[in-house]
Coordinates of C-alpha atoms in Angstrom, one line a residue:
M31 CA 6.9 37.7 25.2
T32 CA 3.9 39.9 25.4
N33 CA 3.6 43.3 24.7
H34 CA 0.7 45.9 26.0
F35 CA 0.2 47.5 22.8
N36 CA 0.6 46.9 19.1
Y37 CA 4.1 47.8 17.6
K38 CA 2.6 48.6 14.0
S39 CA -0.2 51.0 15.5
L40 CA 2.2 52.6 17.6
I41 CA 4.5 53.5 14.1
L42 CA 1.0 54.6 12.5
I43 CA 0.2 56.7 15.4
L44 CA 3.6 58.6 15.5
T45 CA 3.5 58.6 11.5
A46 CA 0.2 60.5 11.6
A47 CA 1.2 62.3 14.6
F48 CA 4.4 63.8 12.3
T49 CA 2.1 64.5 9.6
L50 CA -0.2 66.6 11.6
C51 CA 2.8 68.6 12.9
V52 CA 3.5 69.7 9.6
F53 CA -0.1 70.8 8.6
M54 CA -1.2 72.4 11.7
F55 CA 2.1 73.8 13.3
G56 CA 4.0 74.8 9.7
C57 CA 7.1 72.1 10.4
S58 CA 9.2 72.8 7.5
T59 CA 10.4 69.1 7.1
A60 CA 8.9 66.0 8.2
P61 CA 11.6 63.3 9.4
P62 CA 12.5 60.4 7.5
P63 CA 11.0 56.9 7.6
A64 CA 14.3 55.8 9.3
L65 CA 14.0 57.9 12.1
I66 CA 10.3 57.5 12.8
K67 CA 10.8 53.8 12.5
A68 CA 13.5 53.8 15.0
R69 CA 11.6 56.7 17.3
A70 CA 9.0 53.9 17.3
A71 CA 11.1 51.0 18.0
Y72 CA 12.5 53.0 21.3
E73 CA 9.2 53.8 22.6
H74 CA 8.1 50.2 22.0
A75 CA 11.1 49.0 24.1
V76 CA 10.9 51.4 26.7
S77 CA 7.3 50.6 27.1
S78 CA 7.6 46.6 27.0
P79 CA 8.1 45.0 30.4
G80 CA 11.6 44.1 31.4
I81 CA 13.2 45.7 28.7
A82 CA 14.7 49.0 30.3
E83 CA 15.5 46.8 33.8
N84 CA 17.4 44.0 32.0
A85 CA 19.4 45.7 29.2
Q86 CA 20.0 48.9 30.8
V87 CA 23.3 49.7 29.3
P88 CA 22.6 48.5 25.7
M89 CA 19.3 50.7 26.3
H90 CA 21.2 54.1 27.1
E91 CA 23.4 53.3 24.3
A92 CA 20.5 53.0 22.0
K93 CA 18.8 56.5 23.6
K94 CA 22.2 58.5 23.0
A95 CA 22.0 57.1 19.2
L96 CA 18.8 58.0 18.7
A97 CA 19.4 61.6 20.5
K98 CA 22.3 62.1 17.8
A99 CA 19.4 60.8 15.0
N100 CA 17.3 63.4 16.1
E101 CA 20.2 66.2 16.2
A102 CA 21.0 65.6 12.7
D103 CA 21.6 68.7 10.5
D104 CA 20.5 66.6 7.2
E105 CA 18.3 64.3 6.0
D106 CA 20.7 61.5 4.9
E107 CA 22.8 62.1 8.0
M108 CA 19.6 61.8 10.0
T109 CA 19.0 58.2 8.1
H110 CA 22.1 57.2 8.8
L111 CA 22.4 58.0 12.5
A112 CA 18.5 56.5 12.8
S113 CA 19.6 53.2 11.1
L114 CA 22.4 52.7 13.7
A115 CA 20.3 53.6 16.4
Q116 CA 17.5 51.0 15.2
K117 CA 20.4 48.5 15.4
K118 CA 21.5 49.3 19.1
I119 CA 17.8 49.4 19.8
E120 CA 17.2 45.9 18.4
Y121 CA 20.6 44.9 20.0
A122 CA 19.1 46.2 23.5
V123 CA 16.1 44.1 22.9
A124 CA 17.9 41.1 22.2
V125 CA 20.1 41.5 25.4
A126 CA 17.1 42.2 27.5
E127 CA 15.0 39.0 26.1
K128 CA 18.1 36.7 27.0
N129 CA 18.7 38.2 30.4
M130 CA 14.7 37.6 30.9
A131 CA 15.3 34.1 29.7
D132 CA 18.2 33.3 32.0
K133 CA 16.3 34.7 34.9
K134 CA 13.2 32.6 33.9
I135 CA 15.4 29.3 33.6
E136 CA 17.1 30.2 36.9
Q137 CA 13.4 30.6 38.6
L138 CA 12.4 27.6 36.8
D139 CA 15.4 25.6 38.2
Q140 CA 14.4 27.1 41.7
E141 CA 10.8 25.7 41.2
K142 CA 12.4 22.5 40.6
H143 CA 14.2 22.2 43.6
K144 CA 10.8 23.7 45.6
V145 CA 8.0 21.7 44.2
L146 CA 9.6 17.7 42.6
L147 CA 6.5 16.1 42.1
D148 CA 4.4 19.1 40.2
T149 CA 3.9 18.8 36.5
R150 CA 6.6 21.3 35.6
Q151 CA 9.2 19.4 37.2
Y152 CA 8.1 16.2 35.7
E153 CA 8.2 17.9 31.9
I154 CA 11.6 19.6 32.9
E155 CA 13.1 16.0 34.0
R156 CA 11.4 14.3 31.0
A157 CA 12.9 16.9 28.7
R158 CA 16.6 16.5 30.2
K159 CA 16.2 12.8 30.1
D160 CA 15.1 13.0 26.6
A161 CA 18.0 15.4 26.0
E162 CA 20.2 12.7 27.5
L163 CA 19.2 10.0 25.5
K164 CA 19.3 11.9 22.3
A165 CA 22.9 13.1 23.0
Q166 CA 23.6 9.4 24.2
E167 CA 22.0 8.5 20.7
L168 CA 24.1 11.0 18.8
E169 CA 27.2 10.3 20.4
R170 CA 26.8 6.5 19.7
K171 CA 25.7 7.4 16.0
A172 CA 29.4 9.5 16.1
M173 CA 31.2 6.5 17.7
E174 CA 29.8 4.5 14.6
A175 CA 30.5 6.7 12.2
E176 CA 34.1 7.1 13.1
A177 CA 34.5 3.5 13.6
A178 CA 33.2 3.1 9.9
Q179 CA 35.1 5.8 8.7
K180 CA 38.4 4.0 10.3
K181 CA 37.5 0.9 8.9
A182 CA 37.0 2.5 5.5
Q183 CA 40.1 4.1 5.7
E184 CA 41.9 1.0 6.6
A185 CA 40.2 -0.9 4.1
Q186 CA 41.4 1.9 1.1
M187 CA 45.0 1.6 2.8
K188 CA 44.9 -2.1 2.6
A189 CA 43.5 -2.1 -1.0
M190 CA 46.3 0.2 -2.0
K191 CA 48.9 -1.8 -0.2
M192 CA 47.7 -4.9 -2.2
Q193 CA 47.7 -3.3 -5.3
M194 CA 51.3 -2.1 -4.6
E195 CA 52.2 -5.6 -4.0
A196 CA 50.5 -6.9 -6.9
E197 CA 52.5 -4.5 -9.0
A198 CA 55.4 -5.1 -7.4
A199 CA 54.9 -8.8 -7.7
K200 CA 54.4 -8.3 -11.2
K201 CA 57.2 -6.1 -11.9
D202 CA 59.2 -9.0 -9.9
A203 CA 57.9 -11.7 -12.3
E204 CA 58.7 -9.9 -15.6
A205 CA 62.1 -9.2 -14.1
R206 CA 62.4 -13.0 -13.4
A207 CA 61.0 -13.7 -16.6
M208 CA 63.5 -11.5 -18.5
E209 CA 66.1 -13.2 -16.2
I210 CA 65.0 -16.8 -16.9
E211 CA 64.7 -15.8 -21.0
N212 CA 68.4 -14.3 -20.6
L213 CA 69.4 -17.5 -18.7
K214 CA 68.2 -19.7 -21.5
K215 CA 70.0 -17.6 -24.0
K216 CA 72.8 -17.9 -22.5
L217 CA 72.6 -21.6 -21.7
S218 CA 71.9 -22.3 -25.2
E219 CA 74.9 -20.1 -26.3
L220 CA 77.1 -22.3 -23.5
Q221 CA 75.6 -25.8 -24.5
A222 CA 74.8 -26.2 -20.7
T223 CA 72.6 -28.7 -19.2
Q224 CA 70.1 -28.1 -16.4
T225 CA 70.6 -30.4 -13.5
D226 CA 69.3 -30.6 -9.6
R227 CA 73.2 -30.0 -8.8
G228 CA 72.9 -26.6 -11.3
L229 CA 74.3 -26.0 -14.9
V230 CA 76.7 -28.5 -16.2
L231 CA 78.7 -27.6 -19.0
T232 CA 80.7 -30.6 -20.3
L233 CA 84.3 -30.3 -21.7
G234 CA 85.1 -33.2 -23.7
D235 CA 88.3 -35.4 -24.2
V236 CA 88.9 -33.5 -27.8
L237 CA 89.8 -30.4 -25.9
F238 CA 92.6 -31.7 -24.2
A239 CA 96.0 -33.2 -25.8
S240 CA 95.6 -37.2 -25.6
G241 CA 97.1 -38.2 -21.9
K242 CA 98.0 -34.5 -21.2
S243 CA 96.0 -31.9 -18.8
E244 CA 96.9 -28.5 -21.2
L245 CA 93.8 -27.4 -22.8
M246 CA 93.6 -27.1 -26.7
P247 CA 92.8 -23.7 -28.4
G248 CA 89.6 -24.9 -29.2
A249 CA 88.3 -24.9 -25.5
M250 CA 88.8 -21.2 -24.9
L251 CA 85.3 -20.0 -27.1
S252 CA 83.4 -22.2 -24.3
I253 CA 86.2 -20.6 -21.5
D254 CA 85.3 -17.0 -22.7
K255 CA 81.3 -17.8 -22.8
L256 CA 81.5 -19.3 -19.7
V257 CA 83.8 -16.1 -17.8
M258 CA 81.2 -13.7 -19.4
F259 CA 78.1 -15.8 -18.0
L260 CA 79.3 -15.7 -14.4
K261 CA 80.4 -12.0 -14.5
E262 CA 76.9 -11.5 -15.2
N263 CA 76.0 -13.5 -12.8
P264 CA 78.1 -12.9 -9.6
K265 CA 76.0 -14.9 -7.2
R266 CA 76.9 -18.4 -9.0
N267 CA 79.9 -20.3 -7.8
L268 CA 81.9 -22.9 -9.9
L269 CA 82.5 -26.7 -9.4
I270 CA 85.0 -28.0 -11.8
E271 CA 84.8 -32.0 -11.8
G272 CA 87.7 -34.1 -13.7
H273 CA 86.9 -37.3 -14.9
T274 CA 88.7 -40.2 -16.7
D275 CA 88.2 -43.6 -18.3
S276 CA 89.3 -47.0 -16.7
V277 CA 92.5 -47.3 -19.0
G278 CA 95.6 -47.1 -16.8
S279 CA 96.2 -47.1 -13.2
A280 CA 93.8 -45.5 -10.9
M281 CA 96.1 -43.2 -9.3
S282 CA 97.3 -41.8 -12.5
N283 CA 93.7 -41.5 -13.9
L284 CA 93.1 -39.8 -10.5
A285 CA 96.1 -37.2 -11.0
L286 CA 95.1 -36.5 -14.6
S287 CA 91.4 -35.9 -13.6
Q288 CA 92.4 -33.3 -11.0
Q289 CA 95.2 -31.9 -13.4
R290 CA 92.8 -31.0 -16.0
A291 CA 90.2 -29.5 -13.2
E292 CA 93.1 -27.4 -12.3
S293 CA 94.0 -26.1 -15.8
V294 CA 90.1 -25.1 -16.6
R295 CA 90.6 -23.3 -13.4
M296 CA 93.9 -21.6 -14.4
A297 CA 92.2 -20.6 -17.6
L298 CA 89.3 -18.8 -15.8
L299 CA 91.6 -16.6 -13.1
A300 CA 93.6 -15.8 -16.3
R301 CA 90.3 -13.9 -17.5
G302 CA 89.7 -12.2 -14.1
L303 CA 87.7 -14.5 -12.4
D304 CA 87.5 -14.7 -8.6
N305 CA 89.3 -17.7 -7.2
S306 CA 87.0 -17.8 -4.2
R307 CA 84.3 -18.7 -6.5
I308 CA 86.2 -21.9 -7.9
T309 CA 86.3 -25.2 -6.4
T310 CA 88.1 -27.9 -8.2
R311 CA 88.1 -31.8 -7.5
G312 CA 89.4 -34.9 -9.8
Y313 CA 87.4 -38.2 -9.5
G314 CA 89.6 -40.4 -12.0
E315 CA 87.6 -43.2 -13.2
N316 CA 85.1 -43.3 -10.0
Y317 CA 81.8 -41.7 -11.8
P318 CA 81.7 -43.0 -15.5
I319 CA 78.9 -41.9 -17.5
A320 CA 79.2 -44.6 -20.1
D321 CA 80.6 -48.1 -20.6
N322 CA 84.6 -48.4 -20.7
S323 CA 84.5 -51.3 -22.3
I324 CA 84.1 -49.7 -25.8
N325 CA 86.0 -47.0 -27.3
A326 CA 82.7 -44.4 -27.8
G327 CA 82.3 -45.2 -23.9
R328 CA 85.6 -44.4 -22.9
Q329 CA 85.6 -41.3 -24.8
K330 CA 82.3 -40.0 -23.0
N331 CA 83.9 -40.7 -19.6
R332 CA 87.1 -38.4 -20.5
R333 CA 85.7 -35.3 -19.5
V334 CA 85.7 -32.2 -17.5
E335 CA 82.0 -31.1 -15.9
I336 CA 81.8 -27.7 -15.0
I337 CA 79.0 -27.3 -12.8
I338 CA 77.6 -23.6 -12.6
L339 CA 75.7 -23.9 -9.0
N340 CA 72.6 -22.5 -8.2
E341 CA 72.9 -18.8 -6.5
G342 CA 74.3 -18.7 -3.3
I343 CA 75.8 -22.4 -3.1
S344 CA 79.3 -23.2 -2.3
G345 CA 81.6 -25.7 -4.3
N346 CA 82.6 -27.5 -1.3
S347 CA 78.6 -28.2 -0.2
M348 CA 78.1 -29.9 -3.6
L349 CA 81.4 -32.2 -3.7
R350 CA 80.9 -35.9 -4.3
N351 CA 81.3 -38.6 -1.4

């Protein structure tokens, strides 16, 4: 906004006038600089085109504040009130300039509707389009930034998930390794053999009385170890198979093999094992593992095989045909 006189020159003139007042008329005390500055600011605002008209209420408040400063009793109060008046004057000027700017914008808008093809209209339209393009570009960048942030968050979440899964897998592997190690130790103690049907513990003919089904005392150590193992592995079931050699009738051999399998079952039940986990079957001479024509072969065939089935497998599902 163009002013009709220099603001600094006005302050110098007023300062000189007050100084002259002191020497010519015997003024007792010169006003403080803050008051001089506030007076000059008010005069400048009043004389500036459009200020008073566009900020009537703020200018009225500024005028009252300046009057209070002029009427103050001492210099400190005068300085304080002058500073307040200065701020009100500056506020009034700011309000006026904003109102004038708003009116100018409104005027330009009116000119836009009246003269669509003049240079001013073209510049306004171009500026508007530039602003729209810039806004669209900023919106696009904001969307890209948001998408990138979302992608980064997803990647971070995925990495965290993978790390957690890796840690869980490591713990599972360690637990499984420990379980396998414990299992190997137990197998060593049981003297069991790993097969595709499960773990096979063989009770030989020497653990039964000759031609009888009762277990000899020497078998109880293996039975006790077996019970301990099964209690530590509650998901494993048992299949107990009785076998004989080919000496004697097939019917008597079948009965003896079943009775010996039942003897093992009863020993396990006596030590607290759940009956639902045990399946027994006698096969007589049907499944030899050695030559029945020689004594050593027949001794190997006279046996009870205790199959510790893999987890979740039932005994009935593993019976021989």
